[in-house]
mmCIF file of C-alpha atoms in Angstrom:
data_model
loop_
_atom_site.group_PDB
_atom_site.id
_atom_site.type_symbol
_atom_site.label_atom_id
_atom_site.label_comp_id
_atom_site.label_asym_id
_atom_site.label_seq_id
_atom_site.Cartn_x
_atom_site.Cartn_y
_atom_site.Cartn_z
ATOM 1 C CA MET Y 1 14.006 35.800 45.597
ATOM 2 C CA LYS Y 2 10.450 34.549 45.396
ATOM 3 C CA ILE Y 3 9.122 38.093 45.759
ATOM 4 C CA PHE Y 4 11.261 39.121 42.772
ATOM 5 C CA PHE Y 5 9.822 36.380 40.562
ATOM 6 C CA LEU Y 6 6.296 37.250 41.662
ATOM 7 C CA CYS Y 7 6.891 40.889 40.635
ATOM 8 C CA ILE Y 8 8.209 39.790 37.217
ATOM 9 C CA LEU Y 9 5.140 37.569 36.808
ATOM 10 C CA LEU Y 10 2.812 40.479 37.598
ATOM 11 C CA ILE Y 11 4.557 42.794 35.109
ATOM 12 C CA ILE Y 12 4.291 40.199 32.331
ATOM 13 C CA ALA Y 13 0.583 39.800 33.110
ATOM 14 C CA VAL Y 14 0.147 43.568 32.669
ATOM 15 C CA LEU Y 15 2.015 43.379 29.336
ATOM 16 C CA ILE Y 16 -0.378 40.636 28.198
ATOM 17 C CA GLY Y 17 -3.133 43.168 28.906
ATOM 18 C CA ALA Y 18 -1.502 45.547 26.406
ATOM 19 C CA TYR Y 19 -1.532 42.839 23.731
ATOM 20 C CA LEU Y 20 -5.143 42.028 24.651
ATOM 21 C CA TYR Y 21 -6.077 45.629 23.918
ATOM 22 C CA ARG Y 22 -4.616 45.170 20.431
ATOM 23 C CA VAL Y 23 -6.538 41.907 19.997
ATOM 24 C CA ILE Y 24 -9.869 43.460 20.992
ATOM 25 C CA ARG Y 25 -9.537 46.862 19.279
ATOM 26 C CA GLY Y 26 -7.436 45.839 16.256
ATOM 27 C CA PRO Y 27 -8.556 47.572 13.058
ATOM 28 C CA THR Y 28 -8.041 44.528 10.857
ATOM 29 C CA ILE Y 29 -8.148 40.834 11.574
ATOM 30 C CA PHE Y 30 -4.399 40.453 10.979
ATOM 31 C CA ASP Y 31 -3.713 42.676 13.983
ATOM 32 C CA ARG Y 32 -5.669 40.201 16.070
ATOM 33 C CA VAL Y 33 -3.676 37.244 14.773
ATOM 34 C CA LEU Y 34 -0.437 39.113 15.465
ATOM 35 C CA GLY Y 35 -1.575 39.968 18.992
ATOM 36 C CA LEU Y 36 -2.411 36.333 19.660
ATOM 37 C CA ASN Y 37 1.082 35.352 18.509
ATOM 38 C CA GLY Y 38 2.633 37.835 20.938
ATOM 39 C CA ILE Y 39 0.407 36.610 23.763
ATOM 40 C CA SER Y 40 1.463 33.018 23.192
ATOM 41 C CA THR Y 41 5.171 33.916 23.347
ATOM 42 C CA LYS Y 42 4.531 35.668 26.643
ATOM 43 C CA ALA Y 43 2.529 32.700 27.902
ATOM 44 C CA ILE Y 44 5.513 30.405 27.294
ATOM 45 C CA ILE Y 45 7.753 32.647 29.405
ATOM 46 C CA LEU Y 46 5.006 32.934 32.013
ATOM 47 C CA LEU Y 47 4.698 29.163 32.305
ATOM 48 C CA ALA Y 48 8.445 28.823 32.867
ATOM 49 C CA LEU Y 49 8.277 31.517 35.567
ATOM 50 C CA ILE Y 50 5.353 29.766 37.288
ATOM 51 C CA GLY Y 51 7.416 26.592 37.258
ATOM 52 C CA ILE Y 52 10.220 28.368 39.110
ATOM 53 C CA VAL Y 53 7.863 29.935 41.657
ATOM 54 C CA PHE Y 54 6.137 26.638 42.441
ATOM 55 C CA GLU Y 55 9.410 24.661 42.157
ATOM 56 C CA ARG Y 56 7.825 22.196 39.724
ATOM 57 C CA MET Y 57 9.987 23.090 36.733
ATOM 58 C CA ASP Y 58 9.944 19.585 35.221
ATOM 59 C CA MET Y 59 6.185 19.696 34.773
ATOM 60 C CA PHE Y 60 5.631 23.254 33.603
ATOM 61 C CA ILE Y 61 8.384 23.276 30.980
ATOM 62 C CA ASP Y 62 6.686 20.323 29.269
ATOM 63 C CA ILE Y 63 3.434 22.263 29.248
ATOM 64 C CA SER Y 64 5.178 25.216 27.642
ATOM 65 C CA THR Y 65 6.700 22.976 24.940
ATOM 66 C CA GLY Y 66 3.261 21.690 24.061
ATOM 67 C CA TYR Y 67 1.912 25.216 24.044
ATOM 68 C CA ALA Y 68 4.588 26.338 21.578
ATOM 69 C CA LEU Y 69 3.816 23.464 19.188
ATOM 70 C CA LEU Y 70 0.068 24.110 19.333
ATOM 71 C CA ASN Y 71 0.680 27.816 18.714
ATOM 72 C CA LEU Y 72 2.676 27.040 15.556
ATOM 73 C CA VAL Y 73 -0.033 24.801 14.084
ATOM 74 C CA GLY Y 74 -2.878 27.162 14.996
ATOM 75 C CA ALA Y 75 -1.236 30.330 13.688
ATOM 76 C CA LEU Y 76 -0.243 28.686 10.408
ATOM 77 C CA ALA Y 77 -3.774 27.366 9.905
ATOM 78 C CA VAL Y 78 -5.331 30.792 10.534
ATOM 79 C CA ALA Y 79 -2.828 32.533 8.222
ATOM 80 C CA LYS Y 80 -3.429 30.041 5.412
ATOM 81 C CA TYR Y 81 -7.194 30.391 5.755
ATOM 82 C CA LEU Y 82 -7.074 34.189 5.679
ATOM 83 C CA GLU Y 83 -4.739 34.128 2.697
ATOM 84 C CA GLN Y 84 -7.231 32.151 0.634
ATOM 85 C CA LYS Y 85 -10.264 34.044 1.838
ATOM 86 C CA GLY Y 86 -8.981 37.585 1.458
ATOM 87 C CA LEU Y 87 -9.891 40.608 3.521
ATOM 88 C CA PRO Y 88 -13.386 40.280 5.005
ATOM 89 C CA MET M 1 14.468 11.711 26.211
ATOM 90 C CA LEU M 2 12.457 14.697 27.427
ATOM 91 C CA SER M 3 10.869 12.698 30.203
ATOM 92 C CA ALA M 4 14.343 12.115 31.720
ATOM 93 C CA SER M 5 13.865 8.380 32.057
ATOM 94 C CA PHE M 6 16.779 6.468 30.570
ATOM 95 C CA ASP M 7 15.732 2.837 30.810
ATOM 96 C CA TRP M 8 15.799 0.605 27.723
ATOM 97 C CA VAL M 9 12.048 0.460 27.158
ATOM 98 C CA HIS M 10 11.632 4.214 26.788
ATOM 99 C CA LEU M 11 14.768 4.651 24.682
ATOM 100 C CA GLY M 12 13.854 1.808 22.296
ATOM 101 C CA LEU M 13 10.269 2.989 21.940
ATOM 102 C CA GLY M 14 11.449 6.532 21.187
ATOM 103 C CA LEU M 15 13.942 5.341 18.572
ATOM 104 C CA ILE M 16 11.340 3.165 16.824
ATOM 105 C CA LEU M 17 8.720 5.925 16.811
ATOM 106 C CA SER M 18 11.054 8.636 15.526
ATOM 107 C CA PHE M 19 12.403 6.456 12.705
ATOM 108 C CA THR M 20 8.846 5.483 11.738
ATOM 109 C CA VAL M 21 7.700 9.085 11.547
ATOM 110 C CA ALA M 22 10.783 10.100 9.547
ATOM 111 C CA TRP M 23 10.257 7.168 7.162
ATOM 112 C CA ILE M 24 6.575 8.012 6.590
ATOM 113 C CA ASN M 25 7.329 11.659 5.886
ATOM 114 C CA SER M 26 10.452 11.094 3.803
ATOM 115 C CA GLY M 27 8.777 11.286 0.395
ATOM 116 C CA HIS M 28 7.461 14.822 0.620
ATOM 117 C CA SER M 29 10.401 17.085 1.124
ATOM 118 C CA PRO M 30 13.022 17.992 -1.494
ATOM 119 C CA PHE M 31 15.397 19.000 1.290
ATOM 120 C CA VAL M 32 18.321 16.577 1.529
ATOM 121 C CA PRO M 33 20.190 16.827 4.828
ATOM 122 C CA ASN M 34 23.875 17.449 4.436
ATOM 123 C CA PHE M 35 25.642 16.844 7.698
ATOM 124 C CA ARG M 36 28.894 18.624 6.815
ATOM 125 C CA LEU M 37 26.857 21.797 6.338
ATOM 126 C CA TRP M 38 25.513 21.859 9.881
ATOM 127 C CA GLY M 39 28.836 22.726 11.413
ATOM 128 C CA LYS M 40 29.055 25.770 9.161
ATOM 129 C CA ILE M 41 25.518 26.793 10.105
ATOM 130 C CA ILE M 42 26.295 26.459 13.807
ATOM 131 C CA LEU M 43 29.269 28.762 13.266
ATOM 132 C CA TYR M 44 26.927 31.155 11.476
ATOM 133 C CA ILE M 45 24.491 31.474 14.419
ATOM 134 C CA PRO M 46 26.621 33.654 16.805
ATOM 135 C CA TRP M 47 27.284 36.164 14.017
ATOM 136 C CA LEU M 48 23.531 36.317 13.343
ATOM 137 C CA PHE M 49 22.869 36.808 17.044
ATOM 138 C CA PHE M 50 25.259 39.741 17.144
ATOM 139 C CA ARG M 51 23.381 41.313 14.208
ATOM 140 C CA ILE M 52 20.061 40.744 16.036
ATOM 141 C CA LEU M 53 21.384 42.488 19.154
ATOM 142 C CA GLN M 54 22.633 45.491 17.189
ATOM 143 C CA SER M 55 19.458 46.035 15.191
ATOM 144 C CA SER M 56 17.161 45.427 18.160
ATOM 145 C CA LEU M 57 18.900 48.257 20.013
ATOM 146 C CA HIS M 58 18.204 50.421 16.958
ATOM 147 C CA VAL M 59 14.497 49.444 16.901
ATOM 148 C CA THR M 60 14.255 50.125 20.649
ATOM 149 C CA LYS M 61 15.606 53.619 20.048
ATOM 150 C CA LEU M 62 13.041 54.147 17.299
ATOM 151 C CA ILE M 63 10.085 53.016 19.404
ATOM 152 C CA LEU M 64 10.995 55.030 22.486
ATOM 153 C CA HIS M 65 11.600 58.206 20.465
ATOM 154 C CA PRO M 66 8.778 60.710 21.190
ATOM 155 C CA ALA M 67 8.240 61.718 17.555
ATOM 156 C CA LEU M 68 8.193 58.116 16.252
ATOM 157 C CA PRO M 69 10.555 58.771 13.297
ATOM 158 C CA ILE M 70 9.769 55.714 11.234
ATOM 159 C CA ASP M 71 9.576 55.530 7.453
ATOM 160 C CA PRO M 72 8.317 52.075 6.460
ATOM 161 C CA LYS M 73 8.678 50.904 2.895
ATOM 162 C CA LEU M 74 8.665 47.815 0.723
ATOM 163 C CA ILE M 75 11.900 46.990 -1.041
ATOM 164 C CA HIS M 76 12.710 44.336 -3.630
ATOM 165 C CA VAL M 77 15.866 42.347 -3.088
ATOM 166 C CA LYS M 78 17.412 40.231 -5.824
ATOM 167 C CA THR M 79 19.182 37.128 -4.607
ATOM 168 C CA LYS M 80 21.767 35.106 -6.439
ATOM 169 C CA LEU M 81 21.370 32.039 -4.243
ATOM 170 C CA ALA M 82 20.455 28.961 -6.252
ATOM 171 C CA ASN M 83 19.858 26.479 -3.447
ATOM 172 C CA PRO M 84 16.277 26.546 -2.033
ATOM 173 C CA ALA M 85 17.538 25.800 1.487
ATOM 174 C CA ALA M 86 19.833 28.818 1.268
ATOM 175 C CA VAL M 87 16.889 31.039 0.322
ATOM 176 C CA VAL M 88 14.934 29.651 3.268
ATOM 177 C CA LEU M 89 17.846 30.422 5.600
ATOM 178 C CA LEU M 90 18.123 33.941 4.177
ATOM 179 C CA GLY M 91 14.399 34.613 4.648
ATOM 180 C CA ASN M 92 14.465 33.283 8.189
ATOM 181 C CA SER M 93 17.481 35.433 9.058
ATOM 182 C CA ILE M 94 15.871 38.567 7.629
ATOM 183 C CA THR M 95 12.649 37.972 9.521
ATOM 184 C CA LEU M 96 14.436 37.141 12.751
ATOM 185 C CA THR M 97 16.317 40.432 12.675
ATOM 186 C CA PRO M 98 14.110 43.165 14.151
ATOM 187 C CA GLY M 99 13.380 45.984 11.724
ATOM 188 C CA THR M 100 13.140 43.897 8.586
ATOM 189 C CA ILE M 101 10.581 41.244 7.719
ATOM 190 C CA THR M 102 10.161 39.053 4.654
ATOM 191 C CA ALA M 103 6.777 39.589 3.068
ATOM 192 C CA GLU M 104 6.919 37.504 -0.103
ATOM 193 C CA VAL M 105 9.290 34.926 -1.547
ATOM 194 C CA GLU M 106 9.734 34.439 -5.287
ATOM 195 C CA PRO M 107 12.277 32.137 -6.937
ATOM 196 C CA ASP M 108 14.933 34.802 -7.395
ATOM 197 C CA ALA M 109 13.718 37.794 -5.397
ATOM 198 C CA LEU M 110 12.428 38.687 -1.948
ATOM 199 C CA ILE M 111 10.018 41.470 -1.015
ATOM 200 C CA VAL M 112 11.169 42.869 2.316
ATOM 201 C CA HIS M 113 9.320 45.318 4.548
ATOM 202 C CA ALA M 114 11.764 47.565 6.401
ATOM 203 C CA LEU M 115 11.047 49.919 9.275
ATOM 204 C CA ASP M 116 13.379 52.749 8.236
ATOM 205 C CA ASP M 117 16.452 53.539 6.171
ATOM 206 C CA ILE M 118 19.066 52.161 8.530
ATOM 207 C CA SER M 119 17.233 48.846 8.851
ATOM 208 C CA ALA M 120 16.836 48.662 5.075
ATOM 209 C CA GLU M 121 20.552 49.258 4.693
ATOM 210 C CA ASP M 122 21.219 45.870 6.303
ATOM 211 C CA VAL M 123 19.355 44.007 3.597
ATOM 212 C CA THR M 124 20.273 46.039 0.538
ATOM 213 C CA SER M 125 23.966 45.985 1.326
ATOM 214 C CA GLY M 126 23.820 42.189 1.066
ATOM 215 C CA ARG M 127 25.952 41.300 4.086
ATOM 216 C CA ILE M 128 23.700 38.469 5.239
ATOM 217 C CA GLU M 129 23.454 37.142 1.697
ATOM 218 C CA SER M 130 27.209 37.063 1.158
ATOM 219 C CA LYS M 131 27.646 35.287 4.491
ATOM 220 C CA ILE M 132 25.100 32.612 3.569
ATOM 221 C CA ALA M 133 26.633 32.240 0.107
ATOM 222 C CA GLU M 134 29.981 31.633 1.757
ATOM 223 C CA VAL M 135 28.450 28.957 4.007
ATOM 224 C CA TYR M 136 26.848 27.126 1.117
ATOM 225 C CA ARG M 137 29.745 27.417 -1.328
ATOM 226 C CA ASN M 138 32.209 25.827 1.030
ATOM 227 C CA GLY M 139 29.765 23.109 2.029
ATOM 228 C CA GLU M 140 29.244 21.623 -1.403
ATOM 229 C CA MET D 1 25.297 33.096 39.342
ATOM 230 C CA GLU D 2 22.183 34.534 40.954
ATOM 231 C CA ILE D 3 23.279 38.093 40.172
ATOM 232 C CA LEU D 4 23.881 37.171 36.521
ATOM 233 C CA SER D 5 20.471 35.557 36.184
ATOM 234 C CA ILE D 6 18.778 38.621 37.722
ATOM 235 C CA ILE D 7 20.611 40.882 35.239
ATOM 236 C CA PHE D 8 19.518 38.726 32.292
ATOM 237 C CA ILE D 9 15.901 38.634 33.456
ATOM 238 C CA VAL D 10 15.754 42.418 33.953
ATOM 239 C CA VAL D 11 17.240 43.063 30.485
ATOM 240 C CA GLY D 12 14.699 40.682 28.934
ATOM 241 C CA LEU D 13 11.890 42.399 30.820
ATOM 242 C CA PHE D 14 13.056 45.764 29.461
ATOM 243 C CA PHE D 15 12.824 44.483 25.886
ATOM 244 C CA LEU D 16 9.385 42.970 26.558
ATOM 245 C CA ILE D 17 8.111 46.322 27.873
ATOM 246 C CA VAL D 18 9.538 48.147 24.837
ATOM 247 C CA ALA D 19 7.832 45.660 22.508
ATOM 248 C CA ALA D 20 4.469 46.126 24.260
ATOM 249 C CA ILE D 21 4.803 49.925 23.941
ATOM 250 C CA GLY D 22 5.612 49.447 20.268
ATOM 251 C CA VAL D 23 2.564 47.258 19.714
ATOM 252 C CA LEU D 24 0.405 50.008 21.212
ATOM 253 C CA ARG D 25 2.071 52.936 19.406
ATOM 254 C CA LEU D 26 2.952 51.839 15.894
ATOM 255 C CA PRO D 27 0.436 52.666 13.154
ATOM 256 C CA ASP D 28 -0.166 49.556 11.054
ATOM 257 C CA ILE D 29 0.146 45.796 10.842
ATOM 258 C CA PHE D 30 3.493 45.723 9.071
ATOM 259 C CA SER D 31 5.212 47.902 11.654
ATOM 260 C CA ARG D 32 3.566 46.137 14.566
ATOM 261 C CA SER D 33 5.021 42.876 13.357
ATOM 262 C CA HIS D 34 8.479 44.389 13.898
ATOM 263 C CA ALA D 35 7.623 44.982 17.551
ATOM 264 C CA VAL D 36 6.364 41.423 17.982
ATOM 265 C CA SER D 37 9.545 40.142 16.338
ATOM 266 C CA LEU D 38 11.550 42.191 18.859
ATOM 267 C CA THR D 39 9.759 40.362 21.666
ATOM 268 C CA ASP D 40 10.245 36.978 20.156
ATOM 269 C CA SER D 41 13.862 37.141 19.199
ATOM 270 C CA ILE D 42 15.542 39.142 21.932
ATOM 271 C CA GLY D 43 13.172 39.308 24.932
ATOM 272 C CA ALA D 44 12.446 35.604 25.066
ATOM 273 C CA PHE D 45 16.147 34.833 24.648
ATOM 274 C CA PHE D 46 17.224 36.903 27.659
ATOM 275 C CA MET D 47 14.323 35.771 29.859
ATOM 276 C CA LEU D 48 14.802 32.062 29.165
ATOM 277 C CA ILE D 49 18.598 32.201 29.523
ATOM 278 C CA GLY D 50 18.127 33.982 32.852
ATOM 279 C CA LEU D 51 15.726 31.290 34.023
ATOM 280 C CA ALA D 52 18.135 28.557 32.915
ATOM 281 C CA LEU D 53 20.967 30.202 34.860
ATOM 282 C CA HIS D 54 18.764 30.368 37.935
ATOM 283 C CA GLU D 55 17.773 26.731 37.578
ATOM 284 C CA GLY D 56 21.342 25.460 37.689
ATOM 285 C CA PHE D 57 22.690 22.460 35.834
ATOM 286 C CA SER D 58 20.049 19.774 35.508
ATOM 287 C CA MET D 59 17.774 18.149 32.956
ATOM 288 C CA ASN D 60 15.489 21.172 32.916
ATOM 289 C CA VAL D 61 18.163 23.364 31.342
ATOM 290 C CA PHE D 62 18.122 21.214 28.202
ATOM 291 C CA LYS D 63 14.348 21.463 28.077
ATOM 292 C CA ILE D 64 14.520 25.258 28.365
ATOM 293 C CA LEU D 65 17.091 25.384 25.560
ATOM 294 C CA ALA D 66 14.859 23.106 23.454
ATOM 295 C CA VAL D 67 11.918 25.494 23.954
ATOM 296 C CA LEU D 68 14.192 28.396 22.980
ATOM 297 C CA ALA D 69 15.333 26.678 19.781
ATOM 298 C CA LEU D 70 11.704 25.882 18.980
ATOM 299 C CA LEU D 71 10.790 29.553 19.414
ATOM 300 C CA TYR D 72 13.625 30.634 17.131
ATOM 301 C CA LEU D 73 12.497 28.191 14.452
ATOM 302 C CA GLN D 74 8.790 28.897 14.552
ATOM 303 C CA ASN D 75 8.497 32.638 15.110
ATOM 304 C CA PRO D 76 9.889 33.764 11.718
ATOM 305 C CA VAL D 77 7.577 31.268 10.048
ATOM 306 C CA ILE D 78 4.492 32.628 11.832
ATOM 307 C CA ALA D 79 5.443 36.279 11.261
ATOM 308 C CA HIS D 80 6.142 35.631 7.592
ATOM 309 C CA ALA D 81 2.843 33.771 7.133
ATOM 310 C CA THR D 82 0.821 36.548 8.776
ATOM 311 C CA VAL D 83 2.509 39.353 6.829
ATOM 312 C CA ARG D 84 2.216 37.482 3.542
ATOM 313 C CA ALA D 85 -1.484 36.906 4.169
ATOM 314 C CA ALA D 86 -1.928 40.624 4.920
ATOM 315 C CA LEU D 87 -0.027 41.604 1.780
ATOM 316 C CA ARG D 88 -1.971 39.227 -0.463
ATOM 317 C CA ALA D 89 -5.266 40.401 1.032
ATOM 318 C CA GLY D 90 -4.499 43.832 -0.386
ATOM 319 C CA LEU D 91 -3.456 45.897 2.627
ATOM 320 C CA LYS D 92 -1.223 48.833 1.775
ATOM 321 C CA PRO D 93 1.701 49.713 4.065
ATOM 322 C CA TRP D 94 1.352 52.905 6.034
ATOM 323 C CA GLN D 95 3.325 55.830 4.608
ATOM 324 C CA ARG D 96 4.312 59.107 6.168
ATOM 325 C CA GLU D 97 2.232 61.761 4.416
ATOM 326 C CA ALA D 98 4.034 65.096 4.656
ATOM 327 C CA SER D 99 7.489 64.149 3.525
#
């Protein structure tokens, strides 16, 4: 069972690499913001999986809650700033 | 509550803090909570989830198709909903459904970006809107 | 219970892979946001429900459901904010030319 969760964890890490390609090579800056949003959703799932593998679920799920809240505030701030500034 | 400790000190401190924060922020929002409405909204969620499942299968088929047969477009949708909270719920539902995304909100219209014709059909046929109108008409 | 949780996790993983392929393949920002929304709404749902089924009935299940509700509330807001910023900045949606 632990091997199964480790495989899932590895596959999600590879998928984060795909989003990272979009963040680095994105033609416009909005692609980068969108890629960061996708990475953060994956990071929440990844944290829950790490909690199951290490059997410390009570700690890691709190970390993922905090990560989700920080992601909301950060993404909204970046979107508001870009909306006022226009396309660079 | 989230720290799973149920003694009186933690519960009392949490109650005092949450009421203080709600009291400080209470002047800003025009949204008045209506508790009879929440039951209707909770009944609305499984229907929405079924719609999400259906359209996400459609988007999966589009993405995995070798020729990538997408035809994105911007469409204008007129809404007849008067309540601002109903418009917010409509925009959230449209964005949450894969294949359609709300790009701009005006007082009586939405600009929706749709991935292809079948996804756009969901919004233009007004099924979600009639459902939300039913929720809000019975609640008031 | 274990079998059910494995099925849920594999289905969620399938949707996550499809969304990553879509992010790499689709041509512009407006269509890529559809792929990210696919991840957020359906992939995260199946993965987190699978994890909650594996965890069994305890306090952690409520925390996982709270994270899931938080995701469902915040992801449309973020996607809408990003797309509206892109639209107001003057980006034009990609159109198919020869049609």
